[in-house]
Tab-separated table of C-alpha atoms in Angstrom:
chain	number	residue	atom	x	y	z
A	160	UNK	CA	-3.311	13.811	40.738
A	161	UNK	CA	-5.181	11.901	38.070
A	162	UNK	CA	-8.561	10.533	38.994
A	163	UNK	CA	-10.000	7.033	38.599
A	164	UNK	CA	-8.899	4.653	35.885
A	165	UNK	CA	-10.187	5.488	32.441
A	166	UNK	CA	-11.430	1.943	32.160
A	167	UNK	CA	-14.376	3.032	34.248
A	168	UNK	CA	-17.316	4.001	32.081
A	169	UNK	CA	-15.929	6.479	29.592
A	170	UNK	CA	-17.771	6.881	26.274
A	171	UNK	CA	-16.210	5.252	23.204
A	172	UNK	CA	-15.436	6.693	19.777
A	173	UNK	CA	-14.309	4.872	16.621
A	174	UNK	CA	-10.534	4.470	16.347
A	175	UNK	CA	-10.560	4.540	12.536
A	176	UNK	CA	-12.942	4.423	9.611
A	177	UNK	CA	-13.795	0.814	8.786
A	178	UNK	CA	-15.655	-1.094	6.129
A	179	UNK	CA	-18.853	-2.414	7.679
A	180	UNK	CA	-21.473	-4.933	6.701
A	181	UNK	CA	-20.196	-6.571	3.537
A	182	UNK	CA	-23.066	-8.076	1.643
A	183	UNK	CA	-22.747	-11.855	1.950
A	184	UNK	CA	-24.550	-12.860	-1.192
A	185	UNK	CA	-23.713	-15.205	-4.024
A	186	UNK	CA	-21.073	-13.649	-6.239
A	187	UNK	CA	-18.796	-14.715	-9.059
A	188	UNK	CA	-15.767	-16.564	-7.748
A	189	UNK	CA	-13.331	-13.676	-8.171
A	190	UNK	CA	-15.679	-11.221	-6.462
A	191	UNK	CA	-16.391	-13.590	-3.601
A	192	UNK	CA	-12.699	-14.147	-3.116
A	193	UNK	CA	-12.136	-10.425	-2.816
A	194	UNK	CA	-14.716	-9.826	-0.122
A	195	UNK	CA	-11.758	-10.419	2.151
A	196	UNK	CA	-10.133	-7.248	0.838
A	197	UNK	CA	-12.229	-5.285	3.289
A	198	UNK	CA	-9.877	-6.757	5.857
A	199	UNK	CA	-6.787	-5.306	4.215
A	200	UNK	CA	-6.749	-2.464	6.718
A	201	UNK	CA	-9.192	-3.757	9.306
A	202	UNK	CA	-9.051	-7.521	9.856
A	203	UNK	CA	-11.747	-7.294	12.542
A	204	UNK	CA	-13.940	-4.832	10.661
A	205	UNK	CA	-17.174	-5.904	12.313
A	206	UNK	CA	-15.843	-5.603	15.876
A	207	UNK	CA	-12.753	-3.412	15.768
A	208	UNK	CA	-11.137	-1.994	18.901
A	209	UNK	CA	-12.314	1.457	19.914
A	210	UNK	CA	-10.489	4.166	21.814
A	211	UNK	CA	-12.001	5.190	25.121
A	212	UNK	CA	-11.993	8.953	25.626
A	213	UNK	CA	-8.567	10.024	26.900
A	214	UNK	CA	-7.843	11.185	30.416
A	215	UNK	CA	-7.444	14.928	30.696
A	216	UNK	CA	-3.943	16.142	31.452
A	217	UNK	CA	-2.867	19.293	33.207
A	218	UNK	CA	-0.595	20.176	30.267
A	219	UNK	CA	0.819	18.663	27.122
A	220	UNK	CA	3.918	16.687	28.083
A	221	UNK	CA	6.336	15.151	25.582
A	222	UNK	CA	9.169	12.910	26.737
A	223	UNK	CA	12.680	14.148	26.053
A	224	UNK	CA	15.861	12.103	26.103
A	225	UNK	CA	18.982	13.040	27.947
A	226	UNK	CA	21.627	15.059	26.109
A	227	UNK	CA	19.697	14.871	22.846
A	228	UNK	CA	19.373	11.078	22.863
A	229	UNK	CA	16.138	9.172	22.345
A	230	UNK	CA	13.903	9.005	25.417
A	231	UNK	CA	14.499	5.808	27.362
A	232	UNK	CA	11.169	4.244	28.298
A	233	UNK	CA	10.809	1.437	30.818
A	234	UNK	CA	7.981	-0.926	29.925
A	235	UNK	CA	6.423	-2.551	32.953
A	236	UNK	CA	4.483	-5.791	32.745
A	237	UNK	CA	0.713	-5.680	32.420
A	238	UNK	CA	-1.281	-5.636	35.625
A	239	UNK	CA	-4.392	-7.828	35.734
A	240	UNK	CA	-3.113	-10.665	33.541
A	241	UNK	CA	-5.768	-12.637	31.665
A	242	UNK	CA	-5.469	-16.402	31.997
A	243	UNK	CA	-6.272	-18.925	29.304
A	244	UNK	CA	-5.966	-18.951	25.553
A	245	UNK	CA	-3.124	-20.101	23.366
A	246	UNK	CA	-1.332	-17.851	22.973
A	247	UNK	CA	-2.248	-15.981	26.125
A	248	UNK	CA	-4.079	-12.735	25.224
A	249	UNK	CA	-2.101	-10.708	27.756
A	250	UNK	CA	1.213	-11.946	26.408
A	251	UNK	CA	0.122	-11.316	22.816
A	252	UNK	CA	-1.038	-7.819	23.675
A	253	UNK	CA	2.165	-6.920	25.537
A	254	UNK	CA	4.481	-8.433	22.915
A	255	UNK	CA	2.680	-6.705	20.032
A	256	UNK	CA	2.674	-3.340	21.807
A	257	UNK	CA	6.408	-3.551	22.480
A	258	UNK	CA	7.109	-4.646	18.890
A	259	UNK	CA	5.145	-1.691	17.480
A	260	UNK	CA	7.115	0.770	19.618
A	261	UNK	CA	10.466	-0.851	18.853
A	262	UNK	CA	9.727	-0.909	15.113
A	263	UNK	CA	9.283	2.860	14.924
A	264	UNK	CA	12.461	3.556	16.921
A	265	UNK	CA	11.129	6.660	18.651
A	266	UNK	CA	12.045	5.341	22.114
A	267	UNK	CA	14.836	3.189	23.471
A	268	UNK	CA	12.928	0.524	25.394
A	269	UNK	CA	14.252	-0.550	28.779
A	270	UNK	CA	12.974	-4.040	29.585
A	271	UNK	CA	13.293	-4.840	33.284
A	272	UNK	CA	12.283	-8.489	33.301
A	273	UNK	CA	8.758	-9.191	34.446
A	274	UNK	CA	8.661	-6.363	36.962
A	275	UNK	CA	5.153	-4.929	37.122
A	276	UNK	CA	3.898	-1.598	38.341
A	277	UNK	CA	0.269	-1.173	39.350
A	278	UNK	CA	-1.834	1.515	37.794
A	279	UNK	CA	-2.344	4.523	40.035
A	280	UNK	CA	-5.474	4.526	42.138
A	281	UNK	CA	-7.339	7.380	43.734
A	282	UNK	CA	-4.631	7.704	46.367
A	283	UNK	CA	-1.861	8.591	43.964
A	284	UNK	CA	0.647	7.520	41.333
A	285	UNK	CA	3.017	4.551	41.314
A	286	UNK	CA	6.455	4.896	42.850
A	287	UNK	CA	8.527	6.386	40.032
A	288	UNK	CA	11.927	6.793	41.698
A	289	UNK	CA	13.321	3.277	41.083
A	290	UNK	CA	12.506	3.489	37.385
A	291	UNK	CA	14.208	6.870	37.094
A	292	UNK	CA	17.242	5.504	38.928
A	293	UNK	CA	17.404	2.647	36.390
A	294	UNK	CA	18.035	5.224	33.639
A	295	UNK	CA	14.516	5.637	32.257
A	296	UNK	CA	13.034	8.949	31.147
A	297	UNK	CA	9.534	7.499	31.038
A	298	UNK	CA	7.556	4.622	32.469
A	299	UNK	CA	4.855	2.771	30.566
A	300	UNK	CA	2.366	0.916	32.739
A	301	UNK	CA	-0.734	-0.930	31.683
A	302	UNK	CA	-3.661	-2.926	32.925
A	303	UNK	CA	-6.019	-5.345	31.243
A	304	UNK	CA	-9.461	-6.505	32.295
A	305	UNK	CA	-11.699	-9.085	30.611
A	306	UNK	CA	-15.453	-8.706	30.706
A	307	UNK	CA	-18.109	-10.463	28.602
A	308	UNK	CA	-15.749	-11.383	25.782
A	309	UNK	CA	-14.184	-7.929	25.682
A	310	UNK	CA	-10.758	-6.756	26.776
A	311	UNK	CA	-10.446	-3.357	28.422
A	312	UNK	CA	-6.846	-2.221	28.225
A	313	UNK	CA	-5.318	0.966	29.585
A	314	UNK	CA	-1.828	2.291	28.959
A	315	UNK	CA	-0.204	5.240	30.714
A	316	UNK	CA	3.124	6.935	30.151
A	317	UNK	CA	4.724	8.860	33.014
A	318	UNK	CA	7.428	11.469	32.543
A	319	UNK	CA	9.838	10.514	35.314
A	320	UNK	CA	11.825	13.704	35.828
A	321	UNK	CA	8.738	15.627	36.901
A	322	UNK	CA	6.647	12.627	37.877
A	323	UNK	CA	3.755	13.695	35.650
A	324	UNK	CA	1.315	11.802	33.474
A	325	UNK	CA	2.330	12.322	29.822
A	326	UNK	CA	-0.119	10.021	28.057
A	327	UNK	CA	-3.170	7.919	28.890
A	328	UNK	CA	-5.472	5.918	26.662
A	329	UNK	CA	-7.774	2.978	27.052
A	330	UNK	CA	-8.987	0.700	24.301
A	331	UNK	CA	-11.863	-1.731	24.333
A	332	UNK	CA	-11.967	-4.605	21.886
A	333	UNK	CA	-12.836	-8.262	21.401
A	334	UNK	CA	-10.889	-10.739	23.472
A	335	UNK	CA	-9.911	-12.628	20.313
A	336	UNK	CA	-8.166	-9.547	18.887
A	337	UNK	CA	-5.461	-8.541	21.392
A	338	UNK	CA	-3.124	-7.639	18.517
A	339	UNK	CA	-5.612	-5.115	17.186
A	340	UNK	CA	-5.947	-3.522	20.603
A	341	UNK	CA	-2.175	-3.295	20.963
A	342	UNK	CA	-1.836	-1.719	17.502
A	343	UNK	CA	-4.373	0.980	18.391
A	344	UNK	CA	-2.628	1.780	21.677
A	345	UNK	CA	0.768	2.006	19.981
A	346	UNK	CA	-0.656	4.170	17.201
A	347	UNK	CA	-2.195	6.552	19.745
A	348	UNK	CA	0.972	6.767	21.839
A	349	UNK	CA	3.279	7.465	18.898
A	350	UNK	CA	0.921	10.083	17.482
A	351	UNK	CA	0.715	11.809	20.872
A	352	UNK	CA	4.413	11.754	21.728
A	353	UNK	CA	6.077	12.014	18.310
A	354	UNK	CA	3.390	13.371	15.986
A	355	UNK	CA	4.016	10.195	14.044
A	356	UNK	CA	1.835	8.355	11.553
A	357	UNK	CA	2.971	4.927	12.714
A	358	UNK	CA	2.636	1.719	10.730
A	359	UNK	CA	1.026	-0.119	13.659
A	360	UNK	CA	-2.394	-0.314	11.991
A	361	UNK	CA	-1.205	-0.791	8.404
A	362	UNK	CA	-1.161	-3.921	6.236
A	363	UNK	CA	1.053	-5.438	3.581
A	364	UNK	CA	-0.233	-6.997	0.379
A	365	UNK	CA	2.089	-9.284	-1.547
A	366	UNK	CA	2.227	-12.077	-4.111
A	367	UNK	CA	2.827	-15.654	-2.947
A	368	UNK	CA	3.249	-19.004	-4.687
A	369	UNK	CA	2.324	-21.009	-1.573
A	370	UNK	CA	-0.883	-22.214	-3.292
A	371	UNK	CA	1.246	-24.622	-5.349
A	372	UNK	CA	0.848	-25.515	-9.021
A	373	UNK	CA	-1.733	-26.805	-11.499
A	374	UNK	CA	-1.262	-28.866	-14.633
A	375	UNK	CA	-2.421	-27.407	-17.923
A	376	UNK	CA	-4.256	-29.605	-20.496
A	377	UNK	CA	-1.025	-29.527	-22.474
A	378	UNK	CA	0.785	-31.130	-19.540
A	379	UNK	CA	2.618	-27.928	-18.584
A	380	UNK	CA	2.883	-27.451	-14.814
A	381	UNK	CA	1.905	-23.832	-14.096
A	382	UNK	CA	2.960	-22.221	-10.852
A	383	UNK	CA	0.023	-20.515	-9.130
A	384	UNK	CA	0.522	-17.093	-7.597
A	385	UNK	CA	-2.135	-15.342	-5.524
A	386	UNK	CA	-2.350	-12.108	-3.546
A	387	UNK	CA	-2.008	-12.395	0.224
A	388	UNK	CA	-2.244	-9.776	2.966
A	389	UNK	CA	-0.838	-9.576	6.468
A	390	UNK	CA	-0.298	-7.162	9.300
A	391	UNK	CA	2.767	-5.033	8.659
A	392	UNK	CA	4.850	-7.344	10.872
A	393	UNK	CA	3.780	-10.508	9.017
A	394	UNK	CA	1.083	-11.709	11.405
A	395	UNK	CA	-2.373	-12.781	10.199
A	396	UNK	CA	-1.329	-13.797	6.686
A	397	UNK	CA	-4.303	-14.773	4.535
A	398	UNK	CA	-5.143	-15.210	0.873
A	399	UNK	CA	-7.242	-12.630	-0.946
A	400	UNK	CA	-7.458	-14.210	-4.380
A	401	UNK	CA	-8.322	-17.720	-5.503
A	402	UNK	CA	-7.798	-17.299	-9.237
A	403	UNK	CA	-5.745	-20.473	-9.538
A	404	UNK	CA	-3.456	-18.671	-11.964
A	405	UNK	CA	-0.978	-15.790	-11.976
A	406	UNK	CA	-2.123	-12.731	-10.004
A	407	UNK	CA	0.489	-10.006	-9.612
A	408	UNK	CA	1.306	-6.375	-8.681
A	409	UNK	CA	-1.344	-5.512	-6.036
A	410	UNK	CA	-1.756	-1.842	-5.208
A	411	UNK	CA	-4.286	-0.374	-2.759
A	412	UNK	CA	-6.169	2.794	-3.638
A	413	UNK	CA	-5.405	5.925	-1.556
A	414	UNK	CA	-8.616	5.628	0.454
A	415	UNK	CA	-8.395	1.835	0.645
A	416	UNK	CA	-11.733	1.287	-1.047
A	417	UNK	CA	-10.267	-0.709	-3.934
A	418	UNK	CA	-7.298	-2.798	-4.954
A	419	UNK	CA	-5.926	-2.825	-8.496
A	420	UNK	CA	-3.844	-5.764	-9.668
A	421	UNK	CA	-2.645	-7.637	-12.731
A	422	UNK	CA	-4.329	-10.945	-13.609
A	423	UNK	CA	-3.625	-13.384	-16.418
A	424	UNK	CA	-6.857	-14.182	-18.241
A	425	UNK	CA	-6.829	-16.219	-21.461
A	426	UNK	CA	-3.069	-15.810	-21.572
A	427	UNK	CA	-3.136	-11.992	-21.470
A	428	UNK	CA	-2.300	-9.566	-18.694
A	429	UNK	CA	-5.308	-7.542	-17.590
A	430	UNK	CA	-5.793	-4.949	-14.890
A	431	UNK	CA	-8.658	-5.721	-12.525
A	432	UNK	CA	-10.039	-3.613	-9.694
A	433	UNK	CA	-11.643	-5.197	-6.667
A	434	UNK	CA	-14.144	-3.080	-4.746
A	435	UNK	CA	-14.909	-5.169	-1.654
A	436	UNK	CA	-17.585	-2.908	-0.187
A	437	UNK	CA	-19.535	-3.346	-3.423
A	438	UNK	CA	-18.686	-7.056	-3.741
A	439	UNK	CA	-17.402	-6.517	-7.273
A	440	UNK	CA	-14.273	-7.181	-9.299
A	441	UNK	CA	-14.243	-5.171	-12.503
A	442	UNK	CA	-11.860	-5.005	-15.457
A	443	UNK	CA	-10.100	-1.665	-15.767
A	444	UNK	CA	-7.893	-2.415	-18.759
A	445	UNK	CA	-8.604	-5.532	-20.793
A	446	UNK	CA	-9.097	-6.622	-24.376
A	447	UNK	CA	-6.497	-4.411	-26.055
A	448	UNK	CA	-3.035	-5.898	-25.801
A	449	UNK	CA	-1.288	-6.581	-22.507
A	450	UNK	CA	-1.983	-4.237	-19.606
A	451	UNK	CA	-0.179	-4.455	-16.292
A	452	UNK	CA	1.558	-2.626	-13.402
A	453	UNK	CA	-1.286	-0.318	-12.272
A	454	UNK	CA	-0.506	2.675	-10.051
A	455	UNK	CA	-3.190	4.783	-8.327
A	456	UNK	CA	-3.000	8.554	-8.459
A	457	UNK	CA	-2.961	10.167	-4.980
A	458	UNK	CA	-6.592	11.283	-5.329
A	459	UNK	CA	-7.730	7.827	-6.459
A	460	UNK	CA	-9.262	9.226	-9.643
A	461	UNK	CA	-6.781	7.837	-12.175
A	462	UNK	CA	-4.595	4.833	-12.815
A	463	UNK	CA	-1.254	4.924	-14.558
A	464	UNK	CA	-0.290	1.617	-16.156
A	465	UNK	CA	1.864	-0.095	-18.760
A	466	UNK	CA	0.361	-1.336	-22.033
A	467	UNK	CA	1.461	-2.530	-25.458
A	468	UNK	CA	-1.957	-1.781	-26.998
A	469	UNK	CA	-0.313	0.431	-29.612
A	470	UNK	CA	2.515	-1.988	-30.337
A	471	UNK	CA	5.245	-0.882	-27.915
A	472	UNK	CA	5.240	-0.948	-24.109
A	473	UNK	CA	4.303	2.578	-23.038
A	474	UNK	CA	2.859	4.464	-20.046
A	475	UNK	CA	-0.846	5.336	-20.111
A	476	UNK	CA	-3.271	6.985	-17.691
A	477	UNK	CA	-6.977	6.155	-17.476
A	478	UNK	CA	-9.938	6.447	-15.173
A	479	UNK	CA	-10.472	3.435	-12.896
A	480	UNK	CA	-13.345	2.247	-15.098
A	481	UNK	CA	-10.964	2.047	-18.064
A	482	UNK	CA	-12.299	5.111	-19.857
A	483	UNK	CA	-10.398	8.158	-21.121
A	484	UNK	CA	-7.103	6.308	-21.562
A	485	UNK	CA	-4.309	8.698	-22.589
A	486	UNK	CA	-0.863	7.674	-23.764
A	487	UNK	CA	1.914	9.617	-22.014
A	488	UNK	CA	5.130	8.219	-23.502
A	489	UNK	CA	6.177	7.773	-27.139
A	490	UNK	CA	9.517	6.038	-27.091
A	491	UNK	CA	10.889	3.436	-29.500
A	492	UNK	CA	12.091	1.489	-26.462
A	493	UNK	CA	10.191	0.101	-23.451
A	494	UNK	CA	8.568	2.481	-20.929
A	495	UNK	CA	7.064	0.770	-17.872
A	496	UNK	CA	6.571	0.719	-14.060
A	497	UNK	CA	4.819	4.070	-13.408
A	498	UNK	CA	4.710	5.578	-9.907
A	499	UNK	CA	2.977	8.844	-8.906
A	500	UNK	CA	4.511	11.638	-6.866
A	501	UNK	CA	2.668	12.339	-3.565
A	502	UNK	CA	0.974	15.454	-4.962
A	503	UNK	CA	0.025	13.799	-8.268
A	504	UNK	CA	1.910	16.325	-10.382
A	505	UNK	CA	4.603	13.935	-11.605
A	506	UNK	CA	5.074	10.286	-12.566
A	507	UNK	CA	8.283	8.298	-12.250
A	508	UNK	CA	8.789	5.380	-14.620
A	509	UNK	CA	11.363	3.018	-16.080
A	510	UNK	CA	12.576	3.678	-19.627
A	511	UNK	CA	15.125	1.907	-21.828
A	512	UNK	CA	15.167	4.702	-24.423
A	513	UNK	CA	18.857	5.462	-23.804
A	514	UNK	CA	19.903	1.827	-24.101
A	515	UNK	CA	19.595	0.399	-20.586
A	516	UNK	CA	16.597	0.713	-18.239
A	517	UNK	CA	16.803	3.893	-16.138
A	518	UNK	CA	14.481	5.843	-13.836
A	519	UNK	CA	12.806	8.768	-15.561
A	520	UNK	CA	10.377	11.431	-14.333
A	521	UNK	CA	7.704	13.350	-16.239
A	522	UNK	CA	4.839	15.675	-15.464
A	523	UNK	CA	1.543	13.852	-15.055
A	524	UNK	CA	0.399	14.998	-18.520
A	525	UNK	CA	3.451	13.364	-20.131
A	526	UNK	CA	5.466	16.561	-20.620
A	527	UNK	CA	8.932	17.415	-19.325
A	528	UNK	CA	10.352	13.883	-19.484
A	529	UNK	CA	13.858	13.626	-18.039
A	530	UNK	CA	16.262	10.950	-16.835
A	531	UNK	CA	16.920	10.701	-13.107
A	532	UNK	CA	19.473	7.864	-13.014
A	533	UNK	CA	22.433	6.912	-15.178
A	534	UNK	CA	23.444	3.474	-13.960
A	535	UNK	CA	23.845	-0.020	-15.395
A	536	UNK	CA	20.211	-1.022	-14.884
A	537	UNK	CA	17.359	0.513	-12.814
A	538	UNK	CA	13.700	-0.466	-12.450
A	539	UNK	CA	10.552	-0.417	-10.289
A	540	UNK	CA	10.548	3.172	-8.970
A	541	UNK	CA	8.319	4.037	-6.029
A	542	UNK	CA	7.900	7.624	-4.820
A	543	UNK	CA	8.138	8.279	-1.094
A	544	UNK	CA	5.309	10.005	0.783
A	545	UNK	CA	5.747	13.594	1.954
A	546	UNK	CA	7.717	15.165	3.553
A	547	UNK	CA	10.441	13.185	1.799
A	548	UNK	CA	10.909	13.729	-1.927
A	549	UNK	CA	12.740	10.550	-2.797
A	550	UNK	CA	12.327	7.612	-5.155
A	551	UNK	CA	13.336	4.087	-4.192
A	552	UNK	CA	14.230	1.732	-7.013
A	553	UNK	CA	16.055	-1.475	-7.935
A	554	UNK	CA	19.603	-1.127	-9.215
A	555	UNK	CA	21.854	-3.762	-10.736
A	556	UNK	CA	25.099	-3.679	-8.767
A	557	UNK	CA	28.303	-5.688	-9.010
A	558	UNK	CA	26.874	-8.331	-6.677
A	559	UNK	CA	23.316	-8.572	-8.046
A	560	UNK	CA	20.230	-6.402	-7.506
A	561	UNK	CA	19.963	-3.923	-4.644
A	562	UNK	CA	17.618	-1.209	-3.377
A	563	UNK	CA	18.699	2.394	-3.784
A	564	UNK	CA	17.037	5.722	-3.014
A	565	UNK	CA	17.552	8.936	-4.990
A	566	UNK	CA	16.620	12.485	-3.957
A	567	UNK	CA	14.496	13.934	-6.735
A	568	UNK	CA	15.616	17.541	-6.207
A	569	UNK	CA	19.364	16.969	-5.944
A	570	UNK	CA	19.961	13.637	-7.672
A	571	UNK	CA	21.945	12.396	-4.667
A	572	UNK	CA	21.504	8.654	-4.194
A	573	UNK	CA	22.239	6.149	-1.449
A	574	UNK	CA	22.321	2.372	-1.443
A	575	UNK	CA	20.250	0.555	1.187
A	576	UNK	CA	21.055	-3.121	0.559
A	577	UNK	CA	24.460	-4.573	-0.176
A	578	UNK	CA	24.728	-7.807	-2.073
A	579	UNK	CA	22.964	-10.253	0.225
A	580	UNK	CA	20.772	-12.019	-2.301
A	581	UNK	CA	18.675	-10.264	-4.938
A	582	UNK	CA	16.714	-7.310	-3.489
A	583	UNK	CA	13.783	-5.984	-5.506
A	584	UNK	CA	10.288	-4.366	-5.537
A	585	UNK	CA	10.629	-1.608	-2.911
A	586	UNK	CA	7.404	-0.226	-1.408
A	587	UNK	CA	7.238	2.740	0.960
A	588	UNK	CA	5.368	2.692	4.238
A	589	UNK	CA	2.687	5.413	4.434
A	590	UNK	CA	4.943	7.469	6.718
A	591	UNK	CA	7.971	7.202	4.423
A	592	UNK	CA	10.056	5.998	7.375
A	593	UNK	CA	10.281	2.363	6.234
A	594	UNK	CA	10.386	0.271	3.081
A	595	UNK	CA	9.145	-3.208	2.308
A	596	UNK	CA	10.959	-5.189	-0.364
A	597	UNK	CA	11.519	-8.752	-1.518
A	598	UNK	CA	14.871	-10.459	-1.119
A	599	UNK	CA	16.489	-13.851	-1.577
A	600	UNK	CA	18.932	-13.233	1.297
A	601	UNK	CA	17.346	-16.048	3.348
A	602	UNK	CA	17.600	-18.520	0.443
A	603	UNK	CA	14.119	-18.066	-1.062
A	604	UNK	CA	12.315	-14.927	-2.164
A	605	UNK	CA	10.675	-13.379	0.905
A	606	UNK	CA	9.226	-10.050	2.050
A	607	UNK	CA	11.422	-7.921	4.316
A	608	UNK	CA	11.175	-4.464	5.859
A	609	UNK	CA	13.861	-1.916	6.695
A	610	UNK	CA	14.158	1.734	7.658
A	611	UNK	CA	14.568	4.385	4.992
A	612	UNK	CA	18.284	4.369	5.816
A	613	UNK	CA	18.613	0.610	5.257
A	614	UNK	CA	18.733	-0.409	8.916
A	615	UNK	CA	16.701	-2.705	11.172
A	616	UNK	CA	15.985	-5.404	8.577
A	617	UNK	CA	13.119	-7.710	9.540
A	618	UNK	CA	11.797	-10.756	7.684
A	619	UNK	CA	8.018	-10.697	7.216
A	620	UNK	CA	7.222	-13.931	5.301
A	621	UNK	CA	8.612	-17.462	5.467
A	622	UNK	CA	6.108	-19.736	3.669
A	623	UNK	CA	6.611	-20.327	-0.039
A	624	UNK	CA	8.176	-17.662	-2.255
A	625	UNK	CA	6.796	-14.122	-1.793
A	626	UNK	CA	7.296	-10.941	-3.797
A	627	UNK	CA	5.862	-7.597	-4.983
A	628	UNK	CA	4.891	-6.047	-1.634
A	629	UNK	CA	2.503	-3.104	-1.408
A	630	UNK	CA	2.113	-1.175	1.848
A	631	UNK	CA	-1.413	0.021	2.602
A	632	UNK	CA	-2.352	3.142	4.492
């Protein structure tokens, strides 16, 4: 039988690398605005939840469903509810944990009202029979304890057929961050049981016009667009830029130390890179024509981008400091929207060289350029993470614009959205299991997520008009 609760005095280890101790000194406006980018992955970077060392198990146990189906997991209510707060921290923690598990679709969750099950004590485990009789393959139980402004939360998963402990973790974190604690627990559980890189601890960056408009000296009313970030499910939305102008196409570097984006300065598109740990925002491509749509290489050492510096819109690659820029395409028509393959050996892009915009692929040195699609109109390719070798893109269909996915090796494609509004700007989750995109299906342009098969659509934003999502690691 398992021993005492792992809330009792176990040593703690960091749950993830975080950006600590941002220098709070006077900075130029743009740099000061981007200090918040350190929160893109870790919104509580100075007091993030930590995982308490896991309970030892007799053997590795992974839940299995019946007859090849998903495991059915009963989720009991939290023991030791915490009173106070609006919303209640216990309710927030439980709701977020359940949402994270449901989003990934690894388990079928069996909600049995508010029925609670106490954590096992030294005398033994909880009664598992009733949960098994209700059709569950596993039982998730949890407990929460508040102490000195900290929440101590433990979650345990029992395999019901054998009555054995399959998973146990405890997380300690600030009482004002129950969502962060829940995300860590869900991430740990899904990694343990499914070997899954879940999205529970990821963030979305996107462009929003909710800041309103400003009037130019000429009297023209310019719509302001800024970059915002949120948790992957839309919670904790906050502005990252305060340019008071057009700021577009955010993309986070592979190691999340920088964000590249397109800004309009003096009427021209420029690529800027914010490095929050250094408190700096630096130009990467400025001064020579229009430069926009940056895309980080997988190793973070190069940026592909679109520029008309030589007259026509072409694809270039440069170092993040703007040096060693190399032109990759030489077409009489527009080449734009670069996207790297996961191993950095290839770049997908949009080209109109055959008449209408199509998705093309080339080696990362510009050689071996070849068309991948042959449709009416295609744009904004984004390459899926491994193990999938697929490119999502926007396609003009009979009913408008929709998201499609094409297999790079075979050329087989599938359509994910079907005519409900305009659907654009796909962005893969780090696991490749989901996509974010913008859609007008709710009436205004908003950020949505869906599975890689086009199912389980969820609306992420609702304030203002929102577009151009980027999914961080």
